[in-house]
Short mmCIF file of C-alpha atoms in Angstrom, two decimals:
data_model
loop_
_atom_site.label_atom_id
_atom_site.label_comp_id
_atom_site.label_asym_id
_atom_site.label_seq_id
_atom_site.Cartn_x
_atom_site.Cartn_y
_atom_site.Cartn_z
CA MET A 108 0.17 -7.35 9.99
CA PRO A 109 0.87 -7.16 14.32
CA HIS A 110 -0.43 -4.18 15.85
CA ALA A 111 1.02 -0.87 16.97
CA GLY A 112 4.78 -0.92 18.85
CA HIS A 113 4.73 -5.22 17.59
CA THR A 114 7.46 -6.55 15.78
CA LEU A 115 6.86 -9.05 12.55
CA LEU A 116 9.56 -11.82 12.42
CA ARG A 117 11.20 -13.50 10.02
CA PRO A 118 14.23 -14.78 9.15
CA ALA A 119 16.96 -12.02 8.85
CA PRO A 120 18.32 -12.66 5.52
CA ALA A 121 21.67 -14.04 4.93
CA GLY A 122 24.81 -13.23 6.56
CA ALA A 123 22.71 -10.63 8.29
CA PRO A 124 24.24 -9.34 11.60
CA PRO A 125 21.98 -10.20 15.25
CA ARG A 126 19.00 -8.25 15.65
CA PRO A 127 19.39 -5.73 18.96
CA ARG A 128 17.62 -6.57 21.61
CA SER A 129 14.68 -3.28 21.56
CA GLY A 130 16.60 -0.32 23.19
CA ALA A 131 19.79 -1.87 23.06
CA THR A 132 20.78 0.78 21.24
CA PRO A 133 19.31 4.51 21.71
CA SER A 134 21.40 5.97 19.16
CA ARG A 135 20.52 4.02 16.92
CA ARG A 136 16.94 4.10 17.10
CA ILE A 137 14.38 4.35 14.47
CA ALA A 138 10.68 4.92 14.18
CA ILE A 139 8.12 4.27 11.72
CA ILE A 140 4.62 4.94 11.27
CA SER A 141 2.55 3.48 8.91
CA ALA A 142 -1.02 2.64 8.68
CA SER A 143 -3.72 -0.49 8.16
CA VAL A 144 -5.75 0.98 5.16
CA GLY A 145 -5.90 -2.04 2.84
CA ALA A 146 -2.35 -3.53 4.31
CA GLY A 147 0.29 -2.32 2.00
CA HIS A 148 1.58 0.55 3.97
CA ASP A 149 1.84 -1.67 6.78
CA GLY A 150 3.70 -4.73 4.72
CA ALA A 151 6.19 -1.91 3.15
CA ALA A 152 6.84 -0.78 6.81
CA ALA A 153 7.45 -3.98 7.93
CA GLU A 154 9.89 -4.88 5.13
CA LEU A 155 11.92 -1.85 5.47
CA GLU A 156 11.84 -2.82 10.05
CA CYS A 157 13.67 -6.33 9.25
CA ARG A 158 16.54 -4.83 6.88
CA LEU A 159 17.23 -1.68 9.09
CA MET A 160 17.08 -4.62 12.20
CA ALA A 161 19.41 -6.75 10.03
CA ASP A 162 21.72 -3.93 10.13
CA GLY A 163 21.63 -3.06 13.93
CA PHE A 164 19.08 -0.36 14.40
CA THR A 165 16.47 -0.85 17.20
CA VAL A 166 13.15 0.11 15.28
CA ASP A 167 10.17 0.78 16.79
CA ARG A 168 7.01 0.44 14.83
CA HIS A 169 3.88 1.90 15.38
CA ASP A 170 0.28 2.84 13.46
CA LEU A 171 -1.10 6.44 12.99
CA LEU A 172 -4.55 4.50 13.21
CA ASP A 173 -4.30 4.17 17.03
CA LEU A 174 -2.85 7.25 18.31
CA LEU A 175 -5.78 9.40 16.03
CA PRO A 176 -7.54 11.08 19.08
CA ALA A 177 -11.04 9.02 20.43
CA ARG A 178 -10.73 5.70 18.59
CA PHE A 179 -11.22 7.34 15.30
CA GLY A 180 -8.55 4.78 13.88
CA ARG A 181 -10.85 2.04 13.36
CA ALA A 182 -13.71 4.47 11.93
CA VAL A 183 -11.29 5.66 9.04
CA GLN A 184 -10.42 2.62 7.96
CA GLU A 185 -14.21 0.84 8.16
CA GLY A 186 -15.08 4.17 5.65
CA TYR A 187 -12.37 3.71 3.63
CA ARG A 188 -13.39 -0.04 3.08
CA ARG A 189 -16.93 0.36 2.73
CA MET A 190 -15.99 3.00 0.03
CA LEU A 191 -14.33 0.62 -2.01
CA VAL A 192 -16.13 -2.09 -1.68
CA ARG A 193 -19.64 -0.30 -1.60
CA ALA A 194 -19.25 2.68 -3.53
CA PRO A 195 -15.94 2.65 -5.74
CA TRP A 196 -16.81 5.79 -7.73
CA VAL A 197 -17.30 7.87 -4.40
CA TYR A 198 -13.58 7.20 -3.55
CA GLN A 199 -12.48 8.07 -7.47
CA LEU A 200 -14.72 11.19 -6.44
CA ILE A 201 -12.48 12.27 -3.48
CA TYR A 202 -9.07 11.10 -4.49
CA ALA A 203 -9.84 13.30 -7.67
CA GLY A 204 -11.05 15.84 -5.84
CA THR A 205 -7.82 16.17 -3.45
CA GLU A 206 -5.82 15.01 -6.16
CA ARG A 207 -6.48 18.96 -8.08
CA ALA A 208 -6.54 20.71 -4.95
CA GLY A 209 -3.13 18.91 -3.94
CA GLY A 210 -4.08 17.34 -1.07
CA GLY A 211 -6.61 16.87 1.81
CA GLY A 212 -9.32 19.97 2.80
CA PRO A 213 -9.34 20.96 6.37
CA LEU A 214 -11.33 18.84 7.84
CA ALA A 215 -8.64 16.47 7.25
CA ARG A 216 -6.10 18.69 8.22
CA LEU A 217 -7.54 19.19 11.47
CA LEU A 218 -7.40 15.53 12.12
CA LEU A 219 -4.07 14.99 11.46
CA ARG A 220 -3.41 18.60 13.81
CA ALA A 221 -5.20 16.39 16.43
CA ALA A 222 -3.18 13.62 16.37
CA GLU A 223 0.40 15.37 16.75
CA SER A 224 0.96 15.26 20.61
CA ARG A 225 -0.17 11.89 19.91
CA VAL A 226 2.89 11.07 17.78
CA ARG A 227 4.80 13.15 20.17
CA ARG A 228 4.66 11.15 22.86
CA ALA A 229 4.85 7.56 21.02
CA LEU A 230 8.25 7.96 19.97
CA ALA A 231 10.42 6.73 22.55
CA PRO A 232 13.64 8.63 23.63
CA GLY A 233 16.80 9.03 21.67
CA THR A 234 14.90 8.58 18.46
CA ARG A 235 17.33 9.51 15.64
CA ALA A 236 15.46 9.79 12.54
CA ILE A 237 10.85 8.92 11.66
CA VAL A 238 9.62 7.74 8.29
CA SER A 239 6.30 7.44 7.19
CA THR A 240 4.94 4.28 4.52
CA TYR A 241 1.19 6.76 5.27
CA PRO A 242 0.14 9.40 3.34
CA GLY A 243 -1.26 10.79 6.48
CA ALA A 244 2.07 10.09 8.59
CA SER A 245 3.95 11.89 6.47
CA ARG A 246 1.38 14.99 7.12
CA VAL A 247 1.54 15.14 10.16
CA LEU A 248 5.20 14.38 10.90
CA GLY A 249 6.06 16.89 8.31
CA ASN A 250 4.14 19.39 10.41
CA LEU A 251 5.72 18.63 13.18
CA ARG A 252 9.14 18.85 11.45
CA ARG A 253 8.74 21.65 9.77
CA ASP A 254 6.92 23.78 13.31
CA GLY A 255 10.26 22.23 15.62
CA GLY A 256 8.42 20.15 16.73
CA LEU A 257 10.76 16.97 15.74
CA SER A 258 14.63 17.85 15.71
CA VAL A 259 15.54 13.91 13.31
CA PRO A 260 14.47 14.17 10.01
CA VAL A 261 11.73 12.62 8.62
CA LEU A 262 11.61 10.27 5.59
CA THR A 263 8.61 9.16 3.24
CA TYR A 264 8.72 5.79 2.14
CA LEU A 265 5.95 6.29 -1.36
CA THR A 266 4.37 2.92 -1.23
CA ASP A 267 3.12 3.46 -4.98
CA PHE A 268 4.85 3.91 -8.13
CA SER A 269 1.94 7.33 -8.24
CA VAL A 270 2.16 9.93 -6.03
CA HIS A 271 -1.03 11.79 -4.91
CA PRO A 272 -0.16 14.55 -3.04
CA LEU A 273 -0.80 13.67 -0.19
CA TRP A 274 1.90 12.47 0.09
CA VAL A 275 3.95 14.95 -0.59
CA ALA A 276 4.19 17.25 2.87
CA ASP A 277 6.17 20.13 4.08
CA GLY A 278 8.34 19.68 6.61
CA VAL A 279 9.28 16.27 5.30
CA ASP A 280 13.24 15.94 4.88
CA VAL A 281 13.82 13.32 2.36
CA HIS A 282 11.62 11.26 -0.22
CA LEU A 283 12.10 8.07 -1.31
CA ALA A 284 11.07 6.68 -4.41
CA ALA A 285 10.98 3.00 -6.29
CA HIS A 286 11.77 4.28 -9.45
CA ALA A 287 12.74 7.97 -11.83
CA VAL A 288 8.51 8.25 -12.31
CA PRO A 289 7.28 7.93 -8.98
CA ALA A 290 10.43 10.26 -8.22
CA ALA A 291 8.99 13.05 -11.23
CA GLN A 292 5.83 12.62 -9.81
CA ALA A 293 7.03 13.55 -5.82
CA ARG A 294 9.33 16.64 -7.67
CA ALA A 295 6.49 17.54 -9.13
CA ALA A 296 4.58 17.86 -6.27
CA GLY A 297 6.69 20.09 -4.47
CA ALA A 298 8.92 17.35 -3.01
CA ARG A 299 12.41 19.40 -2.03
CA ASP A 300 15.03 16.36 -1.42
CA VAL A 301 13.43 12.83 -4.01
CA ARG A 302 16.22 9.60 -4.51
CA VAL A 303 15.10 7.09 -6.56
CA SER A 304 16.71 4.08 -3.81
CA GLY A 305 14.60 0.92 -5.56
CA PRO A 306 11.27 -1.02 -4.41
CA VAL A 307 11.14 -3.58 -0.64
CA ALA A 308 9.64 -6.56 -0.96
CA ASP A 309 10.39 -10.02 1.23
CA PRO A 310 13.62 -11.66 0.13
CA ARG A 311 11.48 -14.27 -0.47
CA PHE A 312 9.94 -13.18 -3.51
CA ARG A 313 12.97 -14.27 -5.89
CA PRO A 314 13.02 -15.67 -9.54
CA GLY A 315 12.08 -19.40 -9.14
CA ASP A 316 13.55 -22.59 -11.16
CA SER A 317 11.33 -26.01 -13.09
CA GLY A 318 11.32 -27.36 -9.70
CA GLN A 319 10.36 -24.84 -7.66
CA ARG A 320 7.39 -23.83 -10.12
CA ALA A 321 6.52 -27.71 -10.17
CA ARG A 322 6.11 -28.55 -6.17
CA ALA A 323 4.16 -25.06 -6.15
CA ARG A 324 1.57 -25.94 -8.35
CA ALA A 325 1.24 -30.00 -6.94
CA ARG A 326 1.40 -27.67 -3.47
CA PHE A 327 -1.87 -26.03 -4.29
CA GLY A 328 -3.29 -28.19 -6.52
CA LEU A 329 -2.45 -26.33 -9.30
CA PRO A 330 -2.69 -27.58 -13.08
CA ALA A 331 1.26 -29.00 -13.73
CA ASP A 332 1.55 -27.49 -17.72
CA THR A 333 -1.45 -25.24 -18.16
CA PRO A 334 -0.46 -21.19 -17.99
CA LEU A 335 -1.53 -20.03 -15.10
CA ALA A 336 -2.87 -16.14 -13.84
CA LEU A 337 -2.87 -15.23 -10.93
CA LEU A 338 -5.05 -12.87 -10.00
CA VAL A 339 -4.70 -10.43 -6.91
CA ALA A 340 -7.53 -7.89 -4.70
CA GLY A 341 -5.60 -7.02 -2.21
CA SER A 342 -5.99 -7.76 1.59
CA TRP A 343 -9.84 -7.49 1.09
CA GLY A 344 -10.28 -8.67 -2.23
CA VAL A 345 -11.71 -5.10 -3.85
CA GLY A 346 -13.15 -4.22 -7.29
CA PRO A 347 -14.41 -6.85 -10.36
CA VAL A 348 -12.68 -9.66 -9.68
CA ARG A 349 -15.80 -12.11 -11.01
CA LYS A 350 -15.65 -10.20 -14.13
CA VAL A 351 -11.79 -10.51 -14.48
CA ALA A 352 -12.05 -13.90 -13.09
CA ARG A 353 -14.59 -15.28 -16.47
CA GLU A 354 -13.06 -12.54 -18.66
CA VAL A 355 -9.66 -14.47 -17.89
CA ARG A 356 -10.81 -17.77 -18.00
CA ASP A 357 -12.66 -17.87 -21.43
CA SER A 358 -9.94 -15.96 -23.09
CA GLY A 359 -8.35 -19.00 -23.44
CA ALA A 360 -5.07 -18.06 -22.73
CA ALA A 361 -4.78 -19.46 -18.59
CA VAL A 362 -6.50 -20.62 -16.40
CA PRO A 363 -7.65 -17.54 -13.65
CA VAL A 364 -5.69 -18.66 -10.05
CA VAL A 365 -7.63 -16.46 -7.36
CA VAL A 366 -6.52 -15.03 -4.45
CA CYS A 367 -9.93 -13.27 -2.37
CA GLY A 368 -7.66 -11.93 0.86
CA ARG A 369 -10.56 -11.80 3.38
CA ASN A 370 -13.34 -11.58 1.21
CA GLU A 371 -14.83 -14.65 2.25
CA ALA A 372 -18.25 -13.60 0.17
CA LEU A 373 -16.04 -13.33 -2.62
CA ALA A 374 -14.45 -16.59 -2.73
CA ARG A 375 -18.00 -18.21 -1.84
CA ARG A 376 -19.47 -17.16 -5.76
CA LEU A 377 -15.86 -17.39 -7.29
CA ARG A 378 -16.61 -20.86 -6.94
CA ALA A 379 -20.26 -20.80 -7.83
CA ASP A 380 -18.82 -18.79 -11.08
CA GLY A 381 -17.52 -22.30 -11.60
CA ILE A 382 -14.02 -20.08 -10.94
CA GLU A 383 -11.84 -23.80 -9.95
CA HIS A 384 -8.82 -22.32 -8.44
CA VAL A 385 -10.34 -19.87 -5.74
CA HIS A 386 -7.54 -19.20 -2.07
CA GLY A 387 -8.62 -17.10 0.78
CA TRP A 388 -5.71 -15.75 2.75
CA VAL A 389 -2.93 -16.93 1.34
CA ASP A 390 0.34 -16.53 4.20
CA ASP A 391 3.31 -17.97 1.19
CA MET A 392 2.62 -15.70 -1.80
CA PRO A 393 5.96 -16.86 -2.87
CA SER A 394 5.15 -20.02 -3.75
CA LEU A 395 2.07 -19.42 -5.37
CA MET A 396 3.95 -16.65 -6.82
CA HIS A 397 6.45 -19.26 -8.82
CA ALA A 398 3.77 -21.12 -9.75
CA ALA A 399 1.61 -18.76 -11.72
CA ASP A 400 2.60 -17.54 -15.62
CA VAL A 401 1.35 -13.96 -15.04
CA LEU A 402 -0.47 -11.94 -12.19
CA VAL A 403 -3.52 -10.02 -12.89
CA GLN A 404 -3.42 -6.78 -10.77
CA ASN A 405 -5.87 -4.11 -10.13
CA ALA A 406 -4.24 -1.81 -7.19
CA GLY A 407 -0.53 -1.55 -8.36
CA GLY A 408 0.50 -2.18 -4.44
CA LEU A 409 3.03 -4.00 -2.80
CA THR A 410 1.91 -7.64 -4.56
CA SER A 411 2.66 -6.00 -7.97
CA LEU A 412 6.26 -5.01 -6.07
CA GLU A 413 6.57 -8.82 -5.25
CA ALA A 414 6.15 -10.10 -8.47
CA PHE A 415 8.05 -7.96 -9.82
CA ALA A 416 11.05 -9.13 -7.45
CA ALA A 417 9.49 -12.80 -8.18
CA GLY A 418 10.51 -12.79 -12.07
CA LEU A 419 6.80 -12.19 -12.57
CA PRO A 420 5.46 -9.98 -15.88
CA VAL A 421 2.34 -8.43 -14.70
CA ALA A 422 -0.58 -6.94 -16.30
CA SER A 423 -2.53 -4.42 -14.67
CA TYR A 424 -6.60 -4.66 -15.85
CA ARG A 425 -9.86 -3.14 -14.89
CA CYS A 426 -8.46 -1.43 -12.17
CA ILE A 427 -10.20 0.15 -8.90
CA PRO A 428 -10.32 4.32 -9.51
CA GLY A 429 -8.31 6.33 -7.48
CA HIS A 430 -4.67 5.17 -6.87
CA GLY A 431 -5.51 1.93 -9.23
CA LEU A 432 -6.12 4.19 -12.18
CA THR A 433 -2.74 6.59 -11.17
CA ASN A 434 -0.74 3.58 -10.56
CA ALA A 435 -1.38 1.38 -13.77
CA ALA A 436 -0.63 4.24 -15.46
CA ALA A 437 2.78 4.25 -14.15
CA LEU A 438 3.29 1.30 -14.39
CA ASP A 439 2.66 1.48 -17.75
CA GLU A 440 4.98 4.55 -18.13
CA ALA A 441 7.62 2.75 -16.42
CA GLY A 442 7.60 -0.54 -18.76
CA ALA A 443 6.96 -2.47 -15.89
CA ALA A 444 3.80 -3.75 -15.61
CA VAL A 445 1.62 -2.98 -18.97
CA TRP A 446 -2.08 -1.96 -18.70
CA ILE A 447 -4.91 -3.37 -20.39
CA ARG A 448 -7.38 -1.14 -21.19
CA ASP A 449 -9.81 -2.93 -23.83
CA PRO A 450 -10.98 -6.23 -22.87
CA ALA A 451 -10.80 -7.18 -26.51
CA ASP A 452 -6.65 -6.87 -25.86
CA LEU A 453 -6.77 -8.78 -23.10
CA ALA A 454 -6.31 -13.27 -24.16
CA ALA A 455 -3.73 -11.01 -27.04
CA VAL A 456 -1.93 -9.61 -24.28
CA LEU A 457 -1.65 -13.02 -21.75
CA HIS A 458 -0.34 -14.98 -24.71
CA ASP A 459 2.69 -12.15 -25.26
CA LEU A 460 2.67 -11.97 -21.68
CA ILE A 461 3.15 -15.41 -20.83
CA GLU A 462 5.50 -16.88 -24.14
CA GLY A 463 6.11 -13.64 -26.39
CA PRO A 464 9.18 -10.79 -26.38
CA LEU A 465 6.67 -8.55 -23.50
CA GLY A 466 7.16 -10.69 -21.11
CA ALA A 467 10.76 -11.48 -21.30
CA ARG A 468 11.20 -7.64 -20.61
CA GLN A 469 8.83 -6.96 -18.01
CA ARG A 470 10.57 -10.06 -16.09
CA GLU A 471 13.65 -7.77 -17.40
CA THR A 472 12.85 -4.16 -16.08
CA GLY A 473 11.24 -5.82 -13.16
CA LEU A 474 14.28 -7.91 -11.75
CA ALA A 475 16.60 -4.28 -13.00
CA LEU A 476 14.24 -2.08 -10.24
CA PHE A 477 15.47 -4.20 -6.99
CA PRO A 478 19.48 -3.10 -6.05
CA ARG A 479 22.33 -4.78 -6.65
CA SER A 480 23.47 -4.89 -3.11
CA SER A 481 23.22 -4.85 0.44
CA GLY A 482 24.55 -1.19 0.16
CA GLN A 483 21.48 -0.32 -1.80
CA GLY A 484 17.34 0.54 -1.20
CA PRO A 485 15.49 2.36 1.17
CA ALA A 486 17.34 0.84 3.98
CA ALA A 487 20.17 1.83 3.27
CA GLU A 488 19.24 5.19 2.17
CA ILE A 489 17.09 5.84 5.83
CA ALA A 490 20.36 5.08 7.36
CA ARG A 491 22.61 7.03 5.21
CA VAL A 492 20.25 9.86 6.50
CA LEU A 493 20.25 9.13 9.91
CA ARG A 494 23.91 9.44 9.80
CA ALA A 495 24.23 12.54 8.37
CA GLY A 496 21.46 14.35 9.99
CA LEU A 497 19.66 16.99 7.66
CA PRO A 498 18.71 20.44 9.53
CA ARG A 499 15.59 21.21 10.00
CA PRO A 500 13.91 22.72 6.98
CA ASP A 501 12.70 26.60 6.36
CA PRO A 502 9.22 26.48 6.86
CA GLY A 503 8.09 28.51 4.17
CA ARG A 504 6.21 30.23 5.27
CA PRO A 505 5.39 31.79 8.95
CA SER A 506 4.28 29.68 11.91
CA PRO A 507 1.12 29.25 13.40
CA PRO A 508 1.22 31.18 16.73
CA ARG A 509 1.45 29.10 19.96
CA GLY A 510 -1.46 29.45 21.05
CA THR A 511 -3.44 28.09 17.87
CA ARG A 512 -1.70 25.05 17.98
CA ARG A 513 -3.12 24.52 22.32
CA ARG A 514 -6.15 24.05 21.63
CA SER A 515 -8.43 23.25 24.59
CA LEU A 516 -9.59 19.78 25.37
CA SER A 517 -12.73 20.63 24.23
CA ARG A 518 -12.27 22.15 21.62
CA ARG A 519 -10.45 19.04 19.96
CA LEU A 520 -12.82 16.79 21.12
CA GLY A 521 -15.67 18.69 19.30
CA THR A 522 -13.78 19.22 16.35
CA THR A 523 -12.99 15.16 16.08
CA ALA A 524 -16.46 14.24 16.83
CA LEU A 525 -17.27 16.95 13.91
CA ALA A 526 -14.49 13.63 11.86
CA ALA A 527 -15.90 10.69 13.40
CA CYS A 528 -19.39 12.05 11.72
CA THR A 529 -19.00 13.32 8.36
CA VAL A 530 -16.79 9.95 8.19
CA CYS A 531 -19.14 8.26 9.79
CA ALA A 532 -22.66 9.13 7.40
CA CYS A 533 -20.05 9.06 4.32
CA ALA A 534 -19.88 5.59 5.09
CA VAL A 535 -23.19 5.04 5.90
CA GLY A 536 -24.96 7.09 2.66
CA THR A 537 -22.73 5.16 0.34
CA GLY A 538 -24.00 1.78 1.33
CA VAL A 539 -26.88 3.22 1.18
CA ALA A 540 -26.59 4.29 -2.01
CA THR A 541 -25.64 0.76 -3.11
CA ALA A 542 -28.05 -0.69 -1.39
CA HIS A 543 -31.34 1.26 -3.14
CA GLY A 544 -30.02 1.96 -6.99
CA GLY A 545 -29.37 5.38 -6.32
CA PRO A 546 -27.56 7.67 -8.84
CA GLY A 547 -24.22 6.22 -8.08
CA LEU A 548 -24.52 2.50 -9.71
CA ALA A 549 -24.54 4.30 -12.86
CA ARG A 550 -21.07 5.21 -12.34
CA ALA A 551 -19.78 2.59 -10.48
CA ILE A 552 -20.73 0.10 -13.59
CA GLY A 553 -19.14 2.59 -15.77
CA HIS A 554 -16.17 2.09 -14.26
CA GLY A 555 -15.95 -1.39 -14.42
CA PHE A 556 -17.32 -2.80 -11.86
CA ASP A 557 -19.55 -5.85 -11.02
CA LEU A 558 -22.27 -5.04 -8.70
CA ASP A 559 -22.14 -8.60 -7.66
CA ASP A 560 -18.62 -7.83 -6.08
CA LEU A 561 -19.29 -5.32 -4.14
CA ALA A 562 -20.81 -7.22 -1.03
CA PRO A 563 -19.56 -6.26 2.18
CA HIS A 564 -17.55 -9.05 4.09
CA HIS A 565 -16.15 -8.99 6.83
CA ALA A 566 -12.57 -6.17 7.73
CA SER A 567 -10.53 -7.31 10.21
CA ARG A 568 -6.76 -5.96 10.19
CA PRO A 569 -4.84 -7.78 7.86
CA GLN A 570 -2.59 -11.00 9.02
CA GLY A 571 -0.88 -12.15 6.11
CA HIS A 572 -0.54 -11.72 3.01
CA HIS A 573 -1.28 -8.17 0.93
CA SER A 574 -1.71 -5.61 -1.92
#
């Protein structure tokens, strides 16, 4: 993905008005704040940007990680990646603990508070609404909105099908959900104005015909008539991917086609395992989905929504901890993607998704998620909120005294240094525990992870497709 503030350029939808030049219409300026943690949050932000610009708005994109003090954003990104790749059980403990507590701890709150002034300075004059596609950004914006630091509406677009309490921040005016299931979870977590607006996906993701299927298979060197299962594991290639690929192959239900993202080490290991169709970073995922018969995923991210838009049935299997498990449960509850909990059921479910009534039902359910007209969807709802305007929300509790928000520079730097040390210690500690067979290994195995998949690999800001 581009760096913060850059525009992701792709052709506007057919018939769309010309995109305005930056700064052309300040009264129609919208800011979108995401975070390059994985790539799904950035992917949703990029698609919202394209649709809003096609509707005549000026859009500024920002990465929250670039707005954290003392260059701490890269440490957050790397710490998160290390947890998922090296010791996923640690991420599960943190995810479950913050879910029970209803949000992050005091250290995270202090760090996000330290980013508030930077976020305000990043907003261009004339900004009329702000959209978050990342929980941390929602927390920062919600605090500013609640305490009077922002006078324009703040919206959160929920990129996940399940809603962790961190997604719901006091002060956010509107939460946009893809389906009634995440909308209900957001309300249960305390969100006031929740609107079901449907998901957002690049319009290139749409059902293909037999000709597109044949051309896509030829292009990617895939067998012409064999059932194919497309396996995805996010931009970092995390989870027990090798185990899943071998199980799909041995089931006889489909030939696995694996997308490893940026995890080049995983791709080499899969080829050594005899998995014939292995891809790294794929720029043309719409064509690859046209070639496939079913998608097998482990995180429930943006790739799942893109598969729904392409008319491709989806199965959740051997999901990563935390949001992977909760997304699988929510997708299953919505009837959009079946969650295969027992490996013994893998072959039968894949057969049903590829050739049976289960696949037909899921294709219908997935396609029905998407709005039928240009006047519907998340971007259209954002535009309606901007035009209507919203009053500043009732804080519900007294705002902290102004003096407490104006920390001295030394205290702010001290807080940031403490947070950085804590995250770095966590990242290094999990790596040591994995390398030396610490007590977490048993738990990692218990979550269905293949230790061979937990090898380090190069991490860079995503530049193409994501999950």
